[in-house]
XYZ file of C-alpha atoms in Angstrom:
621
model
C 93.664 56.489 97.258
C 96.018 56.492 94.491
C 100.303 57.450 94.947
C 99.381 61.035 93.784
C 96.986 61.843 95.782
C 98.510 60.628 99.118
C 101.014 62.744 97.946
C 99.727 65.527 97.670
C 97.505 65.079 100.801
C 100.820 65.141 102.234
C 102.298 67.292 101.021
C 102.603 71.344 102.298
C 102.064 73.450 99.122
C 102.636 76.456 101.672
C 105.951 75.012 102.741
C 107.487 73.911 98.909
C 106.077 77.159 97.431
C 108.029 79.293 100.186
C 111.418 77.814 99.238
C 110.939 78.995 95.968
C 109.456 82.683 96.796
C 108.637 84.679 100.175
C 105.291 84.142 101.173
C 102.782 86.424 102.983
C 99.788 86.235 104.302
C 96.449 88.145 103.224
C 93.444 87.298 104.259
C 92.988 83.051 104.053
C 95.367 83.024 101.105
C 99.112 83.794 100.960
C 100.915 86.672 98.291
C 104.513 86.640 96.669
C 106.712 87.985 93.763
C 105.733 85.985 91.560
C 109.039 83.485 90.645
C 108.443 83.280 87.399
C 108.678 86.675 86.166
C 109.738 90.086 87.353
C 107.510 92.671 89.134
C 106.929 94.906 92.231
C 103.272 94.150 92.514
C 102.751 90.629 94.447
C 100.416 89.242 92.052
C 101.294 85.263 92.840
C 98.184 83.584 95.189
C 98.631 80.700 96.784
C 95.730 79.272 97.988
C 96.425 76.291 100.671
C 92.886 75.369 101.222
C 92.526 74.317 97.213
C 96.785 72.869 97.318
C 96.452 75.689 94.512
C 98.534 79.113 92.685
C 98.005 81.045 90.541
C 99.658 83.606 89.271
C 97.277 86.797 88.460
C 100.063 88.778 86.224
C 101.840 88.984 83.357
C 102.186 85.054 83.505
C 98.539 84.226 83.988
C 99.024 80.085 84.706
C 98.418 78.660 87.645
C 97.843 74.637 88.920
C 99.121 72.430 92.418
C 101.972 71.560 93.702
C 103.277 69.293 90.869
C 102.485 72.347 87.788
C 104.789 74.418 90.404
C 108.126 72.353 91.172
C 108.358 70.829 87.415
C 107.337 74.308 86.307
C 110.840 75.845 88.150
C 112.446 73.379 88.084
C 111.901 72.331 84.756
C 111.047 68.754 85.971
C 108.952 66.773 83.942
C 105.301 64.511 85.654
C 107.488 61.902 87.060
C 110.499 63.825 88.295
C 108.468 66.005 90.471
C 105.958 63.232 91.725
C 109.906 61.044 92.612
C 111.021 64.674 94.653
C 107.465 65.355 96.168
C 107.481 61.635 97.575
C 110.397 61.896 98.901
C 109.632 64.748 101.483
C 106.021 63.409 102.085
C 108.378 60.173 103.091
C 105.933 58.054 100.510
C 107.388 54.981 99.048
C 107.203 54.955 95.377
C 107.642 50.568 94.342
C 106.087 50.010 90.621
C 103.607 47.353 90.228
C 104.936 43.771 90.643
C 105.474 41.782 87.557
C 103.033 39.802 88.341
C 99.972 41.635 89.775
C 98.421 41.986 86.285
C 98.839 38.414 85.997
C 97.236 37.773 89.940
C 93.971 40.157 89.117
C 92.818 38.141 86.539
C 93.325 35.318 88.631
C 91.686 36.244 90.739
C 88.539 37.292 88.585
C 88.856 33.805 87.195
C 88.642 32.189 90.920
C 85.388 34.121 91.387
C 83.613 33.040 88.110
C 84.653 30.005 88.583
C 83.161 30.450 92.390
C 79.989 31.986 90.854
C 78.714 29.747 88.133
C 79.883 26.473 90.716
C 76.909 28.263 93.048
C 74.590 28.912 89.934
C 74.678 25.386 89.604
C 74.489 24.784 92.858
C 71.347 26.123 93.258
C 69.926 25.006 90.109
C 70.733 21.170 91.163
C 71.414 20.188 94.616
C 68.972 19.116 96.420
C 70.386 21.148 99.762
C 69.753 23.844 97.910
C 65.353 23.411 97.539
C 65.008 25.742 100.607
C 66.779 28.806 98.057
C 64.833 27.576 95.447
C 61.417 28.221 96.779
C 62.655 31.850 98.334
C 63.405 33.028 94.993
C 59.832 31.316 93.824
C 58.300 33.135 97.032
C 60.127 36.479 95.129
C 58.525 36.184 91.861
C 61.750 35.831 90.612
C 61.485 33.648 87.875
C 64.659 30.808 86.446
C 65.248 32.962 83.668
C 66.176 36.107 85.398
C 68.080 33.251 88.211
C 70.070 32.666 85.569
C 70.903 35.707 84.144
C 71.869 37.198 87.804
C 73.635 33.841 88.085
C 72.262 33.935 91.686
C 73.567 30.569 93.744
C 73.504 28.752 96.881
C 76.292 27.877 98.728
C 76.233 24.679 100.747
C 75.669 24.795 103.994
C 79.025 23.352 104.861
C 82.781 24.468 106.603
C 84.947 23.294 103.490
C 82.866 22.395 100.944
C 83.678 25.176 98.457
C 87.826 25.044 99.316
C 87.512 21.539 98.401
C 85.716 22.410 95.067
C 88.165 24.842 94.525
C 90.973 23.153 95.285
C 89.990 20.530 93.168
C 90.895 22.996 90.283
C 93.858 24.108 91.185
C 93.664 27.072 92.859
C 95.750 27.699 96.026
C 94.328 28.580 99.483
C 96.050 31.999 99.580
C 93.823 32.600 96.548
C 91.358 31.843 98.054
C 91.853 33.826 100.590
C 92.804 36.226 98.919
C 89.585 36.670 96.963
C 87.371 36.820 99.698
C 86.434 32.708 99.768
C 87.592 31.562 102.329
C 87.929 32.351 106.391
C 91.809 30.914 108.328
C 90.902 29.333 111.639
C 92.226 31.100 114.122
C 94.127 27.881 115.200
C 95.524 27.804 112.030
C 94.695 24.664 111.802
C 93.219 25.789 107.692
C 89.931 27.087 106.138
C 86.753 27.318 106.316
C 84.258 28.179 104.026
C 82.869 32.039 104.099
C 79.557 31.825 103.243
C 77.328 28.960 104.002
C 74.223 27.962 103.708
C 73.696 31.143 101.908
C 71.659 32.459 99.045
C 74.124 34.175 96.967
C 74.202 37.118 94.728
C 77.504 37.323 92.641
C 78.493 41.720 92.648
C 80.270 42.388 89.587
C 81.885 45.669 88.879
C 80.469 47.621 86.078
C 81.994 45.676 82.530
C 80.099 42.355 83.814
C 83.852 40.960 85.964
C 82.543 38.994 88.724
C 84.376 40.878 91.692
C 82.621 39.378 95.026
C 79.658 38.772 96.641
C 76.482 39.199 98.552
C 75.068 36.486 100.449
C 71.555 36.417 102.281
C 70.681 34.061 105.352
C 67.614 30.866 104.405
C 67.254 30.875 108.239
C 67.704 32.940 111.223
C 71.179 33.069 110.855
C 73.135 36.893 112.126
C 73.603 38.876 109.811
C 70.943 39.000 107.295
C 73.318 39.754 104.317
C 77.199 39.457 104.155
C 78.922 40.515 101.666
C 82.824 40.229 100.633
C 85.476 41.780 102.413
C 87.473 44.187 101.235
C 89.906 42.484 98.833
C 92.300 43.892 95.795
C 88.752 43.737 93.667
C 86.481 44.580 94.972
C 85.192 47.575 97.509
C 82.155 47.852 98.549
C 82.287 52.204 99.048
C 82.619 52.047 95.266
C 80.792 49.276 94.094
C 77.067 49.818 92.608
C 75.188 46.332 92.415
C 73.215 46.342 89.048
C 75.358 49.077 86.774
C 76.323 46.395 84.370
C 73.169 45.459 83.123
C 71.781 49.663 84.160
C 74.223 51.414 82.763
C 72.843 51.576 79.159
C 69.405 52.392 80.736
C 70.686 54.394 83.549
C 72.299 56.957 80.009
C 68.477 56.159 77.857
C 66.506 57.305 80.675
C 69.030 59.800 81.870
C 67.933 59.133 85.092
C 69.163 56.441 87.711
C 67.567 54.958 90.396
C 69.357 53.680 92.881
C 67.845 51.322 95.697
C 69.343 48.969 98.458
C 68.499 45.267 98.219
C 69.776 43.034 95.582
C 66.487 41.567 94.889
C 64.980 45.409 94.555
C 67.529 45.597 91.495
C 66.688 42.337 90.459
C 62.726 42.197 90.717
C 63.131 46.100 89.257
C 65.286 44.577 85.964
C 62.819 41.129 85.932
C 59.683 44.060 85.140
C 61.816 45.902 82.807
C 62.932 48.832 85.376
C 66.400 48.556 83.909
C 67.839 51.652 85.376
C 67.682 51.343 88.638
C 71.123 49.327 90.393
C 71.344 49.354 94.184
C 74.266 50.727 96.863
C 74.921 47.399 98.478
C 73.126 48.129 102.028
C 75.094 50.750 102.951
C 74.732 54.710 103.012
C 75.372 56.161 99.259
C 78.964 57.433 98.881
C 81.143 59.250 97.326
C 82.639 57.344 95.319
C 78.698 54.868 94.290
C 78.215 58.675 92.781
C 81.473 58.697 90.434
C 80.327 55.633 88.890
C 77.374 57.472 87.938
C 78.257 61.049 86.640
C 79.235 59.535 83.330
C 76.065 58.108 82.675
C 73.963 61.171 83.813
C 73.167 64.174 86.120
C 70.136 63.039 87.535
C 69.667 60.521 90.437
C 66.530 59.465 92.436
C 66.177 57.976 95.675
C 63.659 55.288 96.454
C 64.868 54.587 99.721
C 62.413 51.864 102.293
C 60.473 54.708 103.715
C 60.967 53.841 107.812
C 62.643 56.234 109.992
C 65.911 54.116 109.212
C 65.959 54.173 105.719
C 64.727 58.219 106.126
C 67.810 58.514 107.469
C 69.819 56.784 105.016
C 67.455 59.224 102.540
C 69.053 61.961 104.145
C 72.464 60.727 104.280
C 72.481 59.474 100.531
C 71.101 63.479 99.972
C 73.683 64.976 101.482
C 76.525 63.181 99.976
C 75.509 63.489 96.798
C 74.879 67.373 97.487
C 78.725 67.567 98.251
C 80.106 65.248 95.942
C 77.978 66.260 92.814
C 79.586 68.940 90.176
C 79.301 72.741 90.452
C 78.510 74.834 88.106
C 79.317 78.279 88.883
C 77.805 81.590 87.913
C 78.372 85.214 88.024
C 76.167 87.644 90.440
C 74.844 90.823 90.555
C 77.274 92.471 93.373
C 76.166 96.377 93.280
C 78.876 98.906 93.071
C 80.340 97.341 90.073
C 81.155 94.140 91.140
C 80.256 91.103 89.496
C 80.313 87.564 91.835
C 80.291 84.017 91.542
C 78.507 81.637 93.811
C 78.120 77.577 93.103
C 75.068 75.842 91.835
C 74.187 72.462 92.065
C 74.700 70.763 88.107
C 72.859 67.806 89.555
C 68.764 67.146 89.544
C 67.829 65.193 92.568
C 64.935 63.429 93.657
C 63.881 61.133 96.247
C 60.630 58.548 95.413
C 58.538 58.242 98.398
C 57.256 54.563 98.901
C 53.848 53.329 100.581
C 53.750 52.996 103.589
C 55.222 49.076 104.073
C 56.705 48.912 100.486
C 59.995 48.426 100.126
C 60.572 48.576 96.146
C 61.007 44.500 95.601
C 57.031 45.181 96.292
C 55.258 47.923 94.765
C 57.067 46.841 91.371
C 55.471 43.722 91.965
C 52.217 44.756 93.401
C 51.616 48.035 91.569
C 53.917 48.204 88.349
C 51.896 51.331 86.739
C 52.326 53.040 89.943
C 56.475 52.552 90.402
C 56.580 53.187 86.807
C 54.490 57.156 88.150
C 57.011 57.588 90.824
C 60.174 57.083 88.757
C 58.894 59.471 85.652
C 57.519 62.052 88.152
C 60.201 61.676 91.471
C 59.698 64.295 93.735
C 62.264 66.937 93.996
C 65.130 67.095 96.403
C 64.196 70.175 98.176
C 60.546 69.588 98.185
C 61.561 66.379 100.299
C 63.708 68.495 102.615
C 60.861 71.342 103.187
C 58.616 67.914 105.510
C 62.113 65.928 106.213
C 63.817 69.242 107.909
C 60.409 71.221 109.789
C 58.820 68.209 110.808
C 60.234 68.018 114.306
C 59.466 72.330 114.466
C 56.600 73.947 115.395
C 55.812 76.491 112.651
C 53.432 78.840 115.245
C 57.051 79.934 117.081
C 58.955 82.166 115.688
C 62.289 80.523 117.046
C 60.746 77.144 115.199
C 60.307 79.448 111.763
C 64.307 80.955 111.911
C 65.299 77.249 112.514
C 63.055 76.306 109.769
C 65.384 78.957 106.945
C 68.152 78.620 108.127
C 67.619 74.409 107.341
C 66.419 75.723 104.211
C 67.846 77.902 102.817
C 72.149 76.368 102.073
C 69.061 73.757 99.388
C 67.756 76.620 97.942
C 70.533 78.372 97.339
C 71.487 75.292 95.218
C 69.620 75.077 92.945
C 70.807 76.271 89.640
C 67.326 77.125 88.026
C 66.713 80.991 88.907
C 62.989 80.530 87.594
C 62.873 77.341 90.511
C 64.854 78.998 93.182
C 62.312 82.424 93.555
C 59.567 79.329 93.816
C 61.022 77.579 96.199
C 61.843 81.518 98.019
C 58.165 82.084 97.830
C 57.074 78.125 99.392
C 59.165 78.729 101.981
C 58.062 82.216 102.716
C 54.365 81.195 102.543
C 55.371 77.745 105.241
C 56.421 80.138 107.715
C 54.347 83.501 106.761
C 56.789 86.190 106.728
C 57.514 88.609 104.316
C 59.538 86.723 101.519
C 61.809 89.945 100.696
C 62.944 88.827 103.768
C 63.607 84.799 103.285
C 65.169 86.087 99.484
C 67.942 88.042 101.941
C 68.153 85.453 104.718
C 69.286 83.280 101.183
C 71.569 86.134 100.008
C 72.794 86.025 102.607
C 73.596 82.433 103.200
C 75.118 82.564 99.824
C 78.121 85.628 100.884
C 78.842 83.897 103.840
C 81.457 81.444 102.936
C 84.063 84.116 102.122
C 83.503 85.534 105.057
C 83.542 83.114 107.487
C 86.479 82.011 105.760
C 88.221 85.126 106.214
C 86.973 84.958 110.003
C 89.320 84.793 112.983
C 89.356 81.144 112.985
C 92.031 79.734 110.255
C 90.698 77.350 107.275
C 90.949 73.531 107.940
C 93.059 72.408 104.718
C 91.047 70.423 102.286
C 92.057 66.997 100.468
C 93.275 67.894 97.428
C 91.077 67.149 94.675
C 92.382 64.459 91.833
C 92.201 64.911 88.255
C 88.808 66.293 87.497
C 85.870 64.863 86.442
C 86.144 67.302 82.803
C 90.207 66.564 83.269
C 89.377 62.841 82.995
C 86.409 62.904 80.583
C 88.191 64.995 77.917
C 91.509 62.674 78.126
C 89.964 59.456 78.100
C 88.582 60.804 75.006
C 92.005 62.079 73.582
C 92.940 58.745 74.525
C 90.500 56.771 71.872
C 90.894 59.405 69.063
C 94.038 61.881 69.647
C 93.605 62.426 65.754
C 90.814 64.843 66.634
C 93.556 66.798 69.490
C 94.596 69.209 66.219
C 90.630 70.068 66.686
C 90.956 71.696 70.185
C 93.603 73.607 68.759
C 92.856 76.322 71.926
C 93.080 74.121 74.861
C 96.164 73.863 77.060
C 97.987 72.472 79.072
C 97.261 74.997 81.761
C 93.419 74.262 81.262
C 94.291 71.479 83.504
C 94.601 72.817 86.889
C 95.650 68.544 87.878
C 99.791 68.305 87.184
C 99.757 64.747 86.893
C 96.365 65.176 83.772
C 98.590 68.269 82.468
C 101.313 66.123 81.437
C 99.247 63.760 80.573
C 97.975 65.897 78.066
C 101.486 66.915 77.282
C 102.362 63.706 76.627
C 99.299 62.834 74.697
C 99.913 65.833 71.866
C 103.909 65.860 71.441
C 103.203 61.765 70.813
C 100.253 62.224 68.091
C 101.886 65.287 66.968
C 104.511 63.570 65.412
C 103.217 60.352 63.410
C 100.002 59.963 61.437
C 99.156 57.081 63.307
C 99.029 57.059 67.081
C 100.238 53.652 67.708
C 98.496 53.393 71.703
C 100.718 50.507 72.708
C 104.203 52.731 71.441
C 102.984 55.593 73.629
C 102.209 53.070 76.321
C 105.399 51.612 77.191
C 106.913 55.373 76.435
C 104.982 56.662 79.188
C 106.833 57.285 82.536
C 105.927 55.600 84.752
C 104.188 58.167 86.824
C 101.579 58.130 84.503
C 100.880 55.248 83.594
C 98.353 54.393 87.103
C 96.624 57.322 85.200
C 97.137 55.629 81.537
C 95.141 52.534 83.586
C 92.335 54.714 84.801
C 92.072 56.750 81.352
C 91.593 52.805 79.529
C 89.555 51.585 82.795
C 87.257 54.779 81.837
C 86.372 54.261 77.979
C 83.629 51.563 79.006
C 81.472 54.202 80.813
C 82.228 56.605 77.042
C 79.261 55.861 74.794
C 79.576 54.213 71.244
C 79.638 56.906 68.773
C 81.475 57.077 65.170
C 84.158 58.963 64.267
C 81.682 62.332 63.472
C 80.266 62.185 66.899
C 83.511 61.621 68.172
C 85.032 64.697 66.733
C 82.607 67.185 68.277
C 82.167 64.979 71.645
C 85.921 66.068 72.225
C 85.409 69.595 71.380
C 82.347 69.867 73.581
C 84.425 68.442 76.233
C 87.439 70.621 75.646
C 85.255 74.014 75.802
C 83.394 72.686 78.734
C 86.840 72.344 80.414
C 87.721 75.333 79.221
C 85.134 77.616 80.917
C 86.273 75.785 84.278
C 89.311 76.661 84.036
C 87.660 79.957 83.654
C 85.020 80.328 86.145
C 87.555 78.671 88.163
C 89.575 81.452 87.936
C 86.963 84.249 88.256
C 85.499 83.185 91.307
C 89.088 83.583 92.223
C 89.035 87.342 91.218
C 85.768 88.079 92.500
C 87.666 87.529 96.216
C 90.396 89.741 95.639
C 87.789 92.442 94.475
C 85.384 91.928 97.140
C 88.387 92.076 99.745
C 89.896 95.418 99.604
C 93.259 94.293 101.729
C 94.392 91.505 99.750
C 93.623 93.902 96.641
C 95.515 96.348 98.020
C 98.420 93.972 98.163
C 98.260 91.248 95.869
C 98.131 93.049 92.606
C 96.865 96.563 91.157
C 92.567 96.459 90.129
C 92.614 97.727 86.670
C 94.528 94.477 85.932
C 92.417 92.197 87.590
C 89.709 94.218 86.458
C 91.003 93.341 82.730
C 91.712 90.006 83.316
C 87.846 89.565 84.782
C 86.477 91.451 81.384
C 89.494 89.205 79.183
C 88.000 86.126 81.796
C 83.748 86.621 81.214
C 84.724 87.073 77.521
C 85.642 84.113 76.675
C 83.368 82.112 78.728
C 80.595 83.273 76.867
C 82.646 82.181 73.698
C 82.802 78.668 75.117
C 79.199 78.984 75.819
C 77.935 79.876 72.100
C 80.794 77.144 71.019
C 78.741 74.753 73.188
C 75.640 76.077 72.963
C 76.573 75.183 68.476
C 77.316 72.165 68.906
C 74.933 70.630 71.599
C 71.964 71.612 69.743
C 73.596 69.820 66.413
C 74.694 66.701 69.273
C 70.940 66.649 69.545
C 69.808 67.002 65.826
C 72.125 64.701 65.187
C 70.738 62.081 67.039
């Protein structure tokens, strides 16, 4: 968690804004006279469950706790961060000057260890058992070299002695997760011994850790590097450095469990395969894939444990992946807004007793067919969530509908949603209108439930959104294209950190005909340097584009960002308009309806602009 996110998580936005405005409870939110303009009817709303605020009056602006303090106290982002950090009890410390050098040294150390392990696998007599295992798994020497597979000698201090001889300090070996201090305090011993070694790389191809498989009966069967300054198992995907181009080209990421599954797939030419390091799929891992594709297929083992892992992975994906807000007629002249999943999720059903590596070796065409036509998420759930039910029983029929309705409601395509509504009606042998009504009630349950007597728990504050981050990544790469999106304003960035960075970048780019990136970095407020570093790291995930393509891409990113912001405001307005108590307490209805009409028109304009540019992009490519 970044220091900005840490501060957000510990600050109550209601407490902060309450020091500047008299807040009154209005349903699940709070209302007040806007502290930024004179008014008689409250139009300023605080949304505590989202850690945001918005003025629906003449300001027509909003943001998070940082943007509020910046606007109210006329502060820059760094000053706002320092004030809120002090309030939250979070210590702000600048990175030590040697920290980057230390991380670089760790990367060099791990690369040296990987090369040494690989040499041992090829040359050392003690590695014969590892070579036989690789051969038995049908991995060629060329593939083993490509993935730099290695072998750790079955000795207590072999690697420690080798690396110490290369001039590396014991504290560096320990920081890299390669050695463990003895409990007695009398020295260190190698973490990996007598194991086949799999170097784990980041998306840029740098070694950040290791996976190790026992070749005997030792437990555990697989052992990974511990958490280090470079390695976070929950935020790493094995093989992503080699798979990212294929994932983008195929527009599909196939997620498997094991190292050998990835290696075998790539050897056979199926290069869009990555592994989740033996863990249930995590939100951080999905974050690595979002820039490459919005289509994900899980190919986990068909045993009971694999099926449970598939369910967990799909659930995490449903919660973590991007959603779009779509208008839905509500009757009585109202327009509702409901969320639809923007991503497509699939399951690759493996034959009983076969893991991906075994299937790819035995029947590569079958694997190719399965990945070309994966099972949609909803079809998988129709079986997985009803297999324990007796669908001749009325109570179990109701249970089936309750389990599947939330899945169906997320489907973005209306025709597909209607198809699965019909399928569920046939499955439980209940009239389709009844099933459609049940799904509709699930769709509209959320706002009502949140206004119930039970207080909604506060959710973790959102960091810079993916759309904000992607736009800023493009803008940082080619700030000369910012004049192409003059309609984009700081208020279009919901996150205060992103808003401040956009302002700084725009001002620097406008100040000179030549943008000096190093000078911009040097002049950047220290509080924005972590975002700078994240954006620089994210550049590796941006496709290589020529200047006209980059100009068009930055326009597309800007229109998407503005449309997302407008849809968020529309969703909030819809809640106010549907709740008559909040409506009377918050602002006059005609003004809000006029704002809805304006935003709907602007969303439509953004969609037309996007359609024109994406069509041109497709034609160009």
